[in-house]
Amino acid sequence: MCRKAELARRKYLHKDCIIIEGTVGVVTTRHEKVEGAKQEDSITVPDFNLGNGFKELLESEVGWDVVFRVGDETFRAHKSILAARSPFFRAQFFGLAGDPYLNEVIVDDVHPSIFKAMLLFIYTDELPDVHDTTSSSHSSTATNMMQHLLVAADLYNLDRLKVFCESKLFDELTTTSVATTLALAEQHQCAQLKAVCLKFAACPANLGVMMQSEGFKHLEESCPTLLHELLKTIASTDEDGVMAESRNPKKRRLRKH
């Protein structure tokens, strides 16, 4: 650092002021327009659905490293994709007690059509149309498929698929299906589905038909404790299907939705 005396000796100071001259350069980038291109011209990047790519991989069986034997059918898949979506498969193939060299799995507790639908969901996050899975378009067939798929989802720790099935079963609730769906919700810890089933079943317009269904007999045998919960729900429902919420301090009647 130069001292003031040194600057004065070199005659850089004038009336205690120093003037510094310099040159500042500014670099700019110039974009040349493509000859003939218009202002609105652009290059469009096509849409890509990752699920379609994985679906093609599943259907082509390219690079498969594990085969599932389900009943009379065989399904080839990829361990890494299965492990990414399911903690069950991650533990089976890559866990501490898993076998990374396992290349064949026998499945005895899932129907082939349900296992196929489950695989499709794992790869694409979508489910096939019920017409592609069964030969019937009846709503009871779709409900039955979703019920079995929910069981498979719970078995293989596919939480997203499980909630997806709950939502579909809620949309398809009828007086003939509500009892079996309620029992299923209780057995597989589906709290939201259980709650809406209880409300639906307790509605006076639905209760009588539901109690005459085959599903109600199954409910009595498989989940007798649910009958007590159903009675409590019925007790809080009047003839118009209006429920009183216990958390409402004035016991105001609230319309069910």
PDB file of N, CA and C in Angstrom, residues 98-158:
ATOM      1  N   GLY A  98     -33.161 -61.797   1.911  1.00  0.00           N
ATOM      2  CA  GLY A  98     -33.584 -62.003   0.525  1.00  0.00           C
ATOM      3  C   GLY A  98     -32.549 -62.756  -0.294  1.00  0.00           C
ATOM      4  N   ASP A  99     -32.932 -63.090  -1.508  1.00  0.00           N
ATOM      5  CA  ASP A  99     -32.047 -63.827  -2.407  1.00  0.00           C
ATOM      6  C   ASP A  99     -31.966 -63.101  -3.748  1.00  0.00           C
ATOM      7  N   PRO A 100     -30.867 -62.361  -4.004  1.00  0.00           N
ATOM      8  CA  PRO A 100     -30.733 -61.624  -5.268  1.00  0.00           C
ATOM      9  C   PRO A 100     -30.632 -62.533  -6.483  1.00  0.00           C
ATOM     10  N   TYR A 101     -30.352 -63.820  -6.249  1.00  0.00           N
ATOM     11  CA  TYR A 101     -30.228 -64.765  -7.369  1.00  0.00           C
ATOM     12  C   TYR A 101     -31.517 -65.548  -7.615  1.00  0.00           C
ATOM     13  N   LEU A 102     -32.548 -65.251  -6.833  1.00  0.00           N
ATOM     14  CA  LEU A 102     -33.836 -65.915  -7.015  1.00  0.00           C
ATOM     15  C   LEU A 102     -34.427 -65.517  -8.366  1.00  0.00           C
ATOM     16  N   ASN A 103     -34.687 -66.500  -9.216  1.00  0.00           N
ATOM     17  CA  ASN A 103     -35.206 -66.168 -10.550  1.00  0.00           C
ATOM     18  C   ASN A 103     -36.544 -66.836 -10.861  1.00  0.00           C
ATOM     19  N   GLU A 104     -37.124 -67.534  -9.870  1.00  0.00           N
ATOM     20  CA  GLU A 104     -38.437 -68.136 -10.070  1.00  0.00           C
ATOM     21  C   GLU A 104     -39.217 -68.089  -8.763  1.00  0.00           C
ATOM     22  N   VAL A 105     -40.453 -67.601  -8.842  1.00  0.00           N
ATOM     23  CA  VAL A 105     -41.302 -67.470  -7.659  1.00  0.00           C
ATOM     24  C   VAL A 105     -42.645 -68.127  -7.943  1.00  0.00           C
ATOM     25  N   ILE A 106     -43.078 -69.011  -7.047  1.00  0.00           N
ATOM     26  CA  ILE A 106     -44.384 -69.663  -7.167  1.00  0.00           C
ATOM     27  C   ILE A 106     -45.397 -68.863  -6.351  1.00  0.00           C
ATOM     28  N   VAL A 107     -46.484 -68.449  -6.974  1.00  0.00           N
ATOM     29  CA  VAL A 107     -47.532 -67.674  -6.300  1.00  0.00           C
ATOM     30  C   VAL A 107     -48.794 -68.523  -6.230  1.00  0.00           C
ATOM     31  N   ASP A 108     -49.226 -68.840  -5.003  1.00  0.00           N
ATOM     32  CA  ASP A 108     -50.388 -69.716  -4.819  1.00  0.00           C
ATOM     33  C   ASP A 108     -51.641 -68.983  -4.350  1.00  0.00           C
ATOM     34  N   ASP A 109     -51.481 -67.758  -3.844  1.00  0.00           N
ATOM     35  CA  ASP A 109     -52.604 -67.102  -3.175  1.00  0.00           C
ATOM     36  C   ASP A 109     -53.199 -65.924  -3.948  1.00  0.00           C
ATOM     37  N   VAL A 110     -52.846 -65.778  -5.219  1.00  0.00           N
ATOM     38  CA  VAL A 110     -53.395 -64.704  -6.044  1.00  0.00           C
ATOM     39  C   VAL A 110     -53.819 -65.283  -7.389  1.00  0.00           C
ATOM     40  N   HIS A 111     -54.999 -64.908  -7.861  1.00  0.00           N
ATOM     41  CA  HIS A 111     -55.477 -65.382  -9.165  1.00  0.00           C
ATOM     42  C   HIS A 111     -54.623 -64.762 -10.276  1.00  0.00           C
ATOM     43  N   PRO A 112     -54.350 -65.508 -11.346  1.00  0.00           N
ATOM     44  CA  PRO A 112     -53.522 -64.981 -12.441  1.00  0.00           C
ATOM     45  C   PRO A 112     -53.987 -63.630 -12.973  1.00  0.00           C
ATOM     46  N   SER A 113     -55.289 -63.444 -13.160  1.00  0.00           N
ATOM     47  CA  SER A 113     -55.788 -62.175 -13.710  1.00  0.00           C
ATOM     48  C   SER A 113     -55.526 -61.012 -12.758  1.00  0.00           C
ATOM     49  N   ILE A 114     -55.603 -61.288 -11.455  1.00  0.00           N
ATOM     50  CA  ILE A 114     -55.336 -60.252 -10.454  1.00  0.00           C
ATOM     51  C   ILE A 114     -53.844 -59.941 -10.408  1.00  0.00           C
ATOM     52  N   PHE A 115     -53.011 -60.972 -10.492  1.00  0.00           N
ATOM     53  CA  PHE A 115     -51.565 -60.764 -10.470  1.00  0.00           C
ATOM     54  C   PHE A 115     -51.129 -59.969 -11.700  1.00  0.00           C
ATOM     55  N   LYS A 116     -51.737 -60.268 -12.837  1.00  0.00           N
ATOM     56  CA  LYS A 116     -51.416 -59.544 -14.072  1.00  0.00           C
ATOM     57  C   LYS A 116     -51.777 -58.068 -13.942  1.00  0.00           C
ATOM     58  N   ALA A 117     -52.953 -57.796 -13.382  1.00  0.00           N
ATOM     59  CA  ALA A 117     -53.378 -56.408 -13.178  1.00  0.00           C
ATOM     60  C   ALA A 117     -52.455 -55.697 -12.195  1.00  0.00           C
ATOM     61  N   MET A 118     -52.012 -56.416 -11.161  1.00  0.00           N
ATOM     62  CA  MET A 118     -51.107 -55.839 -10.175  1.00  0.00           C
ATOM     63  C   MET A 118     -49.765 -55.486 -10.806  1.00  0.00           C
ATOM     64  N   LEU A 119     -49.244 -56.371 -11.648  1.00  0.00           N
ATOM     65  CA  LEU A 119     -47.985 -56.098 -12.339  1.00  0.00           C
ATOM     66  C   LEU A 119     -48.107 -54.861 -13.222  1.00  0.00           C
ATOM     67  N   LEU A 120     -49.218 -54.757 -13.924  1.00  0.00           N
ATOM     68  CA  LEU A 120     -49.421 -53.599 -14.792  1.00  0.00           C
ATOM     69  C   LEU A 120     -49.415 -52.310 -13.973  1.00  0.00           C
ATOM     70  N   PHE A 121     -50.031 -52.342 -12.804  1.00  0.00           N
ATOM     71  CA  PHE A 121     -50.047 -51.150 -11.951  1.00  0.00           C
ATOM     72  C   PHE A 121     -48.639 -50.824 -11.463  1.00  0.00           C
ATOM     73  N   ILE A 122     -47.875 -51.833 -11.106  1.00  0.00           N
ATOM     74  CA  ILE A 122     -46.505 -51.614 -10.645  1.00  0.00           C
ATOM     75  C   ILE A 122     -45.686 -50.907 -11.720  1.00  0.00           C
ATOM     76  N   TYR A 123     -45.848 -51.315 -12.964  1.00  0.00           N
ATOM     77  CA  TYR A 123     -45.052 -50.765 -14.062  1.00  0.00           C
ATOM     78  C   TYR A 123     -45.586 -49.423 -14.570  1.00  0.00           C
ATOM     79  N   THR A 124     -46.902 -49.223 -14.563  1.00  0.00           N
ATOM     80  CA  THR A 124     -47.476 -48.044 -15.220  1.00  0.00           C
ATOM     81  C   THR A 124     -48.268 -47.114 -14.310  1.00  0.00           C
ATOM     82  N   ASP A 125     -48.545 -47.528 -13.083  1.00  0.00           N
ATOM     83  CA  ASP A 125     -49.402 -46.779 -12.164  1.00  0.00           C
ATOM     84  C   ASP A 125     -50.826 -46.676 -12.695  1.00  0.00           C
ATOM     85  N   GLU A 126     -51.211 -47.636 -13.520  1.00  0.00           N
ATOM     86  CA  GLU A 126     -52.562 -47.690 -14.066  1.00  0.00           C
ATOM     87  C   GLU A 126     -53.081 -49.116 -13.981  1.00  0.00           C
ATOM     88  N   LEU A 127     -54.398 -49.250 -14.093  1.00  0.00           N
ATOM     89  CA  LEU A 127     -55.019 -50.571 -14.095  1.00  0.00           C
ATOM     90  C   LEU A 127     -55.689 -50.820 -15.437  1.00  0.00           C
ATOM     91  N   PRO A 128     -55.769 -52.084 -15.846  1.00  0.00           N
ATOM     92  CA  PRO A 128     -56.450 -52.381 -17.107  1.00  0.00           C
ATOM     93  C   PRO A 128     -57.946 -52.173 -16.962  1.00  0.00           C
ATOM     94  N   ASP A 129     -58.613 -51.966 -18.068  1.00  0.00           N
ATOM     95  CA  ASP A 129     -60.068 -51.904 -18.053  1.00  0.00           C
ATOM     96  C   ASP A 129     -60.604 -53.267 -17.656  1.00  0.00           C
ATOM     97  N   VAL A 130     -61.700 -53.267 -16.911  1.00  0.00           N
ATOM     98  CA  VAL A 130     -62.261 -54.533 -16.432  1.00  0.00           C
ATOM     99  C   VAL A 130     -62.599 -55.459 -17.595  1.00  0.00           C
ATOM    100  N   HIS A 131     -62.925 -54.899 -18.773  1.00  0.00           N
ATOM    101  CA  HIS A 131     -63.252 -55.718 -19.943  1.00  0.00           C
ATOM    102  C   HIS A 131     -62.032 -56.498 -20.428  1.00  0.00           C
ATOM    103  N   ASP A 132     -60.821 -55.921 -20.179  1.00  0.00           N
ATOM    104  CA  ASP A 132     -59.599 -56.605 -20.607  1.00  0.00           C
ATOM    105  C   ASP A 132     -59.215 -57.723 -19.651  1.00  0.00           C
ATOM    106  N   THR A 133     -59.776 -57.693 -18.456  1.00  0.00           N
ATOM    107  CA  THR A 133     -59.410 -58.666 -17.429  1.00  0.00           C
ATOM    108  C   THR A 133     -60.436 -59.775 -17.283  1.00  0.00           C
ATOM    109  N   THR A 134     -61.700 -59.432 -17.476  1.00  0.00           N
ATOM    110  CA  THR A 134     -62.768 -60.420 -17.345  1.00  0.00           C
ATOM    111  C   THR A 134     -63.633 -60.398 -18.597  1.00  0.00           C
ATOM    112  N   SER A 135     -64.489 -61.372 -18.710  1.00  0.00           N
ATOM    113  CA  SER A 135     -65.377 -61.463 -19.874  1.00  0.00           C
ATOM    114  C   SER A 135     -66.710 -60.771 -19.633  1.00  0.00           C
ATOM    115  N   SER A 136     -66.866 -60.157 -18.465  1.00  0.00           N
ATOM    116  CA  SER A 136     -68.133 -59.519 -18.111  1.00  0.00           C
ATOM    117  C   SER A 136     -67.926 -58.036 -17.858  1.00  0.00           C
ATOM    118  N   SER A 137     -68.941 -57.247 -18.165  1.00  0.00           N
ATOM    119  CA  SER A 137     -68.888 -55.810 -17.909  1.00  0.00           C
ATOM    120  C   SER A 137     -69.781 -55.422 -16.737  1.00  0.00           C
ATOM    121  N   HIS A 138     -70.345 -56.413 -16.047  1.00  0.00           N
ATOM    122  CA  HIS A 138     -71.268 -56.142 -14.933  1.00  0.00           C
ATOM    123  C   HIS A 138     -70.514 -55.463 -13.792  1.00  0.00           C
ATOM    124  N   SER A 139     -71.173 -54.534 -13.105  1.00  0.00           N
ATOM    125  CA  SER A 139     -70.537 -53.780 -12.028  1.00  0.00           C
ATOM    126  C   SER A 139     -70.068 -54.679 -10.897  1.00  0.00           C
ATOM    127  N   SER A 140     -70.795 -55.773 -10.633  1.00  0.00           N
ATOM    128  CA  SER A 140     -70.394 -56.681  -9.558  1.00  0.00           C
ATOM    129  C   SER A 140     -69.068 -57.352  -9.882  1.00  0.00           C
ATOM    130  N   THR A 141     -68.810 -57.573 -11.175  1.00  0.00           N
ATOM    131  CA  THR A 141     -67.536 -58.158 -11.584  1.00  0.00           C
ATOM    132  C   THR A 141     -66.398 -57.185 -11.326  1.00  0.00           C
ATOM    133  N   ALA A 142     -66.619 -55.910 -11.641  1.00  0.00           N
ATOM    134  CA  ALA A 142     -65.608 -54.892 -11.390  1.00  0.00           C
ATOM    135  C   ALA A 142     -65.337 -54.763  -9.893  1.00  0.00           C
ATOM    136  N   THR A 143     -66.394 -54.810  -9.091  1.00  0.00           N
ATOM    137  CA  THR A 143     -66.238 -54.732  -7.638  1.00  0.00           C
ATOM    138  C   THR A 143     -65.450 -55.920  -7.116  1.00  0.00           C
ATOM    139  N   ASN A 144     -65.782 -57.108  -7.605  1.00  0.00           N
ATOM    140  CA  ASN A 144     -65.083 -58.316  -7.179  1.00  0.00           C
ATOM    141  C   ASN A 144     -63.602 -58.249  -7.522  1.00  0.00           C
ATOM    142  N   MET A 145     -63.304 -57.726  -8.707  1.00  0.00           N
ATOM    143  CA  MET A 145     -61.909 -57.588  -9.117  1.00  0.00           C
ATOM    144  C   MET A 145     -61.170 -56.634  -8.188  1.00  0.00           C
ATOM    145  N   MET A 146     -61.789 -55.487  -7.868  1.00  0.00           N
ATOM    146  CA  MET A 146     -61.150 -54.506  -6.999  1.00  0.00           C
ATOM    147  C   MET A 146     -60.960 -55.054  -5.590  1.00  0.00           C
ATOM    148  N   GLN A 147     -61.903 -55.853  -5.122  1.00  0.00           N
ATOM    149  CA  GLN A 147     -61.766 -56.451  -3.797  1.00  0.00           C
ATOM    150  C   GLN A 147     -60.565 -57.396  -3.745  1.00  0.00           C
ATOM    151  N   HIS A 148     -60.421 -58.237  -4.758  1.00  0.00           N
ATOM    152  CA  HIS A 148     -59.287 -59.158  -4.802  1.00  0.00           C
ATOM    153  C   HIS A 148     -57.969 -58.411  -5.009  1.00  0.00           C
ATOM    154  N   LEU A 149     -58.021 -57.333  -5.774  1.00  0.00           N
ATOM    155  CA  LEU A 149     -56.813 -56.548  -6.017  1.00  0.00           C
ATOM    156  C   LEU A 149     -56.367 -55.829  -4.750  1.00  0.00           C
ATOM    157  N   LEU A 150     -57.324 -55.405  -3.936  1.00  0.00           N
ATOM    158  CA  LEU A 150     -56.985 -54.772  -2.663  1.00  0.00           C
ATOM    159  C   LEU A 150     -56.275 -55.759  -1.746  1.00  0.00           C
ATOM    160  N   VAL A 151     -56.748 -57.006  -1.732  1.00  0.00           N
ATOM    161  CA  VAL A 151     -56.099 -58.048  -0.924  1.00  0.00           C
ATOM    162  C   VAL A 151     -54.663 -58.262  -1.394  1.00  0.00           C
ATOM    163  N   ALA A 152     -54.459 -58.315  -2.713  1.00  0.00           N
ATOM    164  CA  ALA A 152     -53.117 -58.500  -3.263  1.00  0.00           C
ATOM    165  C   ALA A 152     -52.230 -57.302  -2.940  1.00  0.00           C
ATOM    166  N   ALA A 153     -52.788 -56.105  -3.023  1.00  0.00           N
ATOM    167  CA  ALA A 153     -52.025 -54.894  -2.717  1.00  0.00           C
ATOM    168  C   ALA A 153     -51.564 -54.893  -1.268  1.00  0.00           C
ATOM    169  N   ASP A 154     -52.423 -55.341  -0.374  1.00  0.00           N
ATOM    170  CA  ASP A 154     -52.064 -55.419   1.038  1.00  0.00           C
ATOM    171  C   ASP A 154     -50.989 -56.479   1.262  1.00  0.00           C
ATOM    172  N   LEU A 155     -51.099 -57.586   0.552  1.00  0.00           N
ATOM    173  CA  LEU A 155     -50.135 -58.677   0.682  1.00  0.00           C
ATOM    174  C   LEU A 155     -48.742 -58.252   0.241  1.00  0.00           C
ATOM    175  N   TYR A 156     -48.666 -57.487  -0.851  1.00  0.00           N
ATOM    176  CA  TYR A 156     -47.373 -57.101  -1.417  1.00  0.00           C
ATOM    177  C   TYR A 156     -46.957 -55.676  -1.038  1.00  0.00           C
ATOM    178  N   ASN A 157     -47.613 -55.113  -0.026  1.00  0.00           N
ATOM    179  CA  ASN A 157     -47.253 -53.778   0.488  1.00  0.00           C
ATOM    180  C   ASN A 157     -47.265 -52.702  -0.596  1.00  0.00           C
ATOM    181  N   LEU A 158     -48.267 -52.747  -1.446  1.00  0.00           N
ATOM    182  CA  LEU A 158     -48.429 -51.730  -2.480  1.00  0.00           C
ATOM    183  C   LEU A 158     -49.456 -50.707  -1.982  1.00  0.00           C
TER     184      LEU A 158
END
